[in-house]
Amino acid sequence: MSIWKQIKEVSATGTATVRLPYLVPGEYSKLKVTQCKTIQSVRSPGKLFFVVDFEVLDSDTDLKEAAWLVDLSYGEVALRDVKGFASSIMPQVEITEEVMQQIESPDQPASGILVSATASSKITQSGGTFTKVVFRPFAGEGEVVGLA
């Protein structure tokens, strides 16, 4: 069974080895997707993460490259976050299991797509913090804004 089997049913709204710094709180008006993939955690075998690598083209941070990752062990909550991202790169497409498999395929069809995002710090119920990222389609003129 694919991990994306239930992606169609959820509404749109991490620790593995990732070489890029994570997106930090800030406004990202222009991010270029460089890669989308699912990886297994090195520290917790069997735990999966959905990872998107970006080139940061315009933001109020000092980052030049960054990664966003979602711990897929959080089930529907994680799928909502992933669907929010997928919807921002494919705003005219219903996000399904097959679409998610295409996004992370070796062809990397999302590579080069531009998106915008807002990242903010949130406090967990246990008192920890995490960075919540909300993606939206890039609204620039004359640019590649999403997959069809």
PDB file of N, CA and C in Angstrom, residues 13 18 26 31-32 40 56 64 66-67 73 78 80 91 100 103 122 127 135 137 139 145:
ATOM      1  N   THR A  13      -3.690  21.968   4.361  1.00  0.00           N
ATOM      2  CA  THR A  13      -3.231  22.957   5.373  1.00  0.00           C
ATOM      3  C   THR A  13      -1.818  23.488   5.090  1.00  0.00           C
ATOM      4  N   VAL A  18      18.963  15.378   6.674  1.00  0.00           N
ATOM      5  CA  VAL A  18      18.733  16.336   5.603  1.00  0.00           C
ATOM      6  C   VAL A  18      19.955  17.243   5.582  1.00  0.00           C
ATOM      7  N   GLY A  26       9.788  33.014   8.879  1.00  0.00           N
ATOM      8  CA  GLY A  26       9.983  34.142   7.991  1.00  0.00           C
ATOM      9  C   GLY A  26       9.021  34.094   6.823  1.00  0.00           C
ATOM     10  N   LEU A  31      10.358  30.752  -3.579  1.00  0.00           N
ATOM     11  CA  LEU A  31      11.140  29.535  -3.369  1.00  0.00           C
ATOM     12  C   LEU A  31      11.097  28.722  -4.647  1.00  0.00           C
ATOM     13  N   LYS A  32      12.235  28.161  -5.051  1.00  0.00           N
ATOM     14  CA  LYS A  32      12.265  27.279  -6.215  1.00  0.00           C
ATOM     15  C   LYS A  32      12.473  25.851  -5.735  1.00  0.00           C
ATOM     16  N   GLN A  40      13.739   7.612   4.667  1.00  0.00           N
ATOM     17  CA  GLN A  40      13.640   6.960   5.961  1.00  0.00           C
ATOM     18  C   GLN A  40      14.576   7.645   6.939  1.00  0.00           C
ATOM     19  N   VAL A  56      16.268  29.284  -2.130  1.00  0.00           N
ATOM     20  CA  VAL A  56      15.565  30.458  -1.617  1.00  0.00           C
ATOM     21  C   VAL A  56      15.960  31.655  -2.484  1.00  0.00           C
ATOM     22  N   LYS A  64      19.901  30.651   1.675  1.00  0.00           N
ATOM     23  CA  LYS A  64      20.033  30.565   0.212  1.00  0.00           C
ATOM     24  C   LYS A  64      19.442  29.255  -0.294  1.00  0.00           C
ATOM     25  N   ALA A  66      17.215  25.656   1.460  1.00  0.00           N
ATOM     26  CA  ALA A  66      16.558  25.151   2.664  1.00  0.00           C
ATOM     27  C   ALA A  66      15.756  23.909   2.331  1.00  0.00           C
ATOM     28  N   ALA A  67      15.407  23.172   3.378  1.00  0.00           N
ATOM     29  CA  ALA A  67      14.580  21.981   3.235  1.00  0.00           C
ATOM     30  C   ALA A  67      13.372  22.103   4.147  1.00  0.00           C
ATOM     31  N   SER A  73       4.717   9.924  10.111  1.00  0.00           N
ATOM     32  CA  SER A  73       4.128   9.099  11.168  1.00  0.00           C
ATOM     33  C   SER A  73       2.970   9.818  11.859  1.00  0.00           C
ATOM     34  N   ALA A  78      -0.044  15.015   8.988  1.00  0.00           N
ATOM     35  CA  ALA A  78       1.081  15.141   8.056  1.00  0.00           C
ATOM     36  C   ALA A  78       0.584  15.221   6.616  1.00  0.00           C
ATOM     37  N   ARG A  80      -2.179  16.409   5.539  1.00  0.00           N
ATOM     38  CA  ARG A  80      -2.735  17.752   5.299  1.00  0.00           C
ATOM     39  C   ARG A  80      -1.633  18.735   4.921  1.00  0.00           C
ATOM     40  N   PRO A  91      -1.973  23.912  -8.449  1.00  0.00           N
ATOM     41  CA  PRO A  91      -3.246  24.468  -7.982  1.00  0.00           C
ATOM     42  C   PRO A  91      -4.475  24.021  -8.769  1.00  0.00           C
ATOM     43  N   MET A 100       0.969  12.292  -6.019  1.00  0.00           N
ATOM     44  CA  MET A 100       2.089  12.341  -5.080  1.00  0.00           C
ATOM     45  C   MET A 100       3.224  11.433  -5.533  1.00  0.00           C
ATOM     46  N   ILE A 103       5.022  13.381  -8.177  1.00  0.00           N
ATOM     47  CA  ILE A 103       5.813  14.488  -7.637  1.00  0.00           C
ATOM     48  C   ILE A 103       7.176  14.017  -7.142  1.00  0.00           C
ATOM     49  N   LYS A 122       5.600  27.605  16.282  1.00  0.00           N
ATOM     50  CA  LYS A 122       4.418  27.191  17.034  1.00  0.00           C
ATOM     51  C   LYS A 122       4.873  26.398  18.248  1.00  0.00           C
ATOM     52  N   GLY A 127       5.096  21.669  25.050  1.00  0.00           N
ATOM     53  CA  GLY A 127       5.960  22.801  25.347  1.00  0.00           C
ATOM     54  C   GLY A 127       7.124  22.981  24.396  1.00  0.00           C
ATOM     55  N   PHE A 135       2.251  26.978   2.531  1.00  0.00           N
ATOM     56  CA  PHE A 135       2.646  27.260   1.150  1.00  0.00           C
ATOM     57  C   PHE A 135       1.476  27.853   0.374  1.00  0.00           C
ATOM     58  N   PRO A 137       0.632  29.213  -4.003  1.00  0.00           N
ATOM     59  CA  PRO A 137       1.203  29.332  -5.354  1.00  0.00           C
ATOM     60  C   PRO A 137       1.950  30.656  -5.502  1.00  0.00           C
ATOM     61  N   ALA A 139       2.931  33.984  -7.256  1.00  0.00           N
ATOM     62  CA  ALA A 139       2.081  34.876  -8.051  1.00  0.00           C
ATOM     63  C   ALA A 139       2.877  35.804  -8.967  1.00  0.00           C
ATOM     64  N   VAL A 145       4.759  28.710 -12.571  1.00  0.00           N
ATOM     65  CA  VAL A 145       4.086  28.794 -11.265  1.00  0.00           C
ATOM     66  C   VAL A 145       3.508  27.487 -10.788  1.00  0.00           C
TER      67      VAL A 145
END
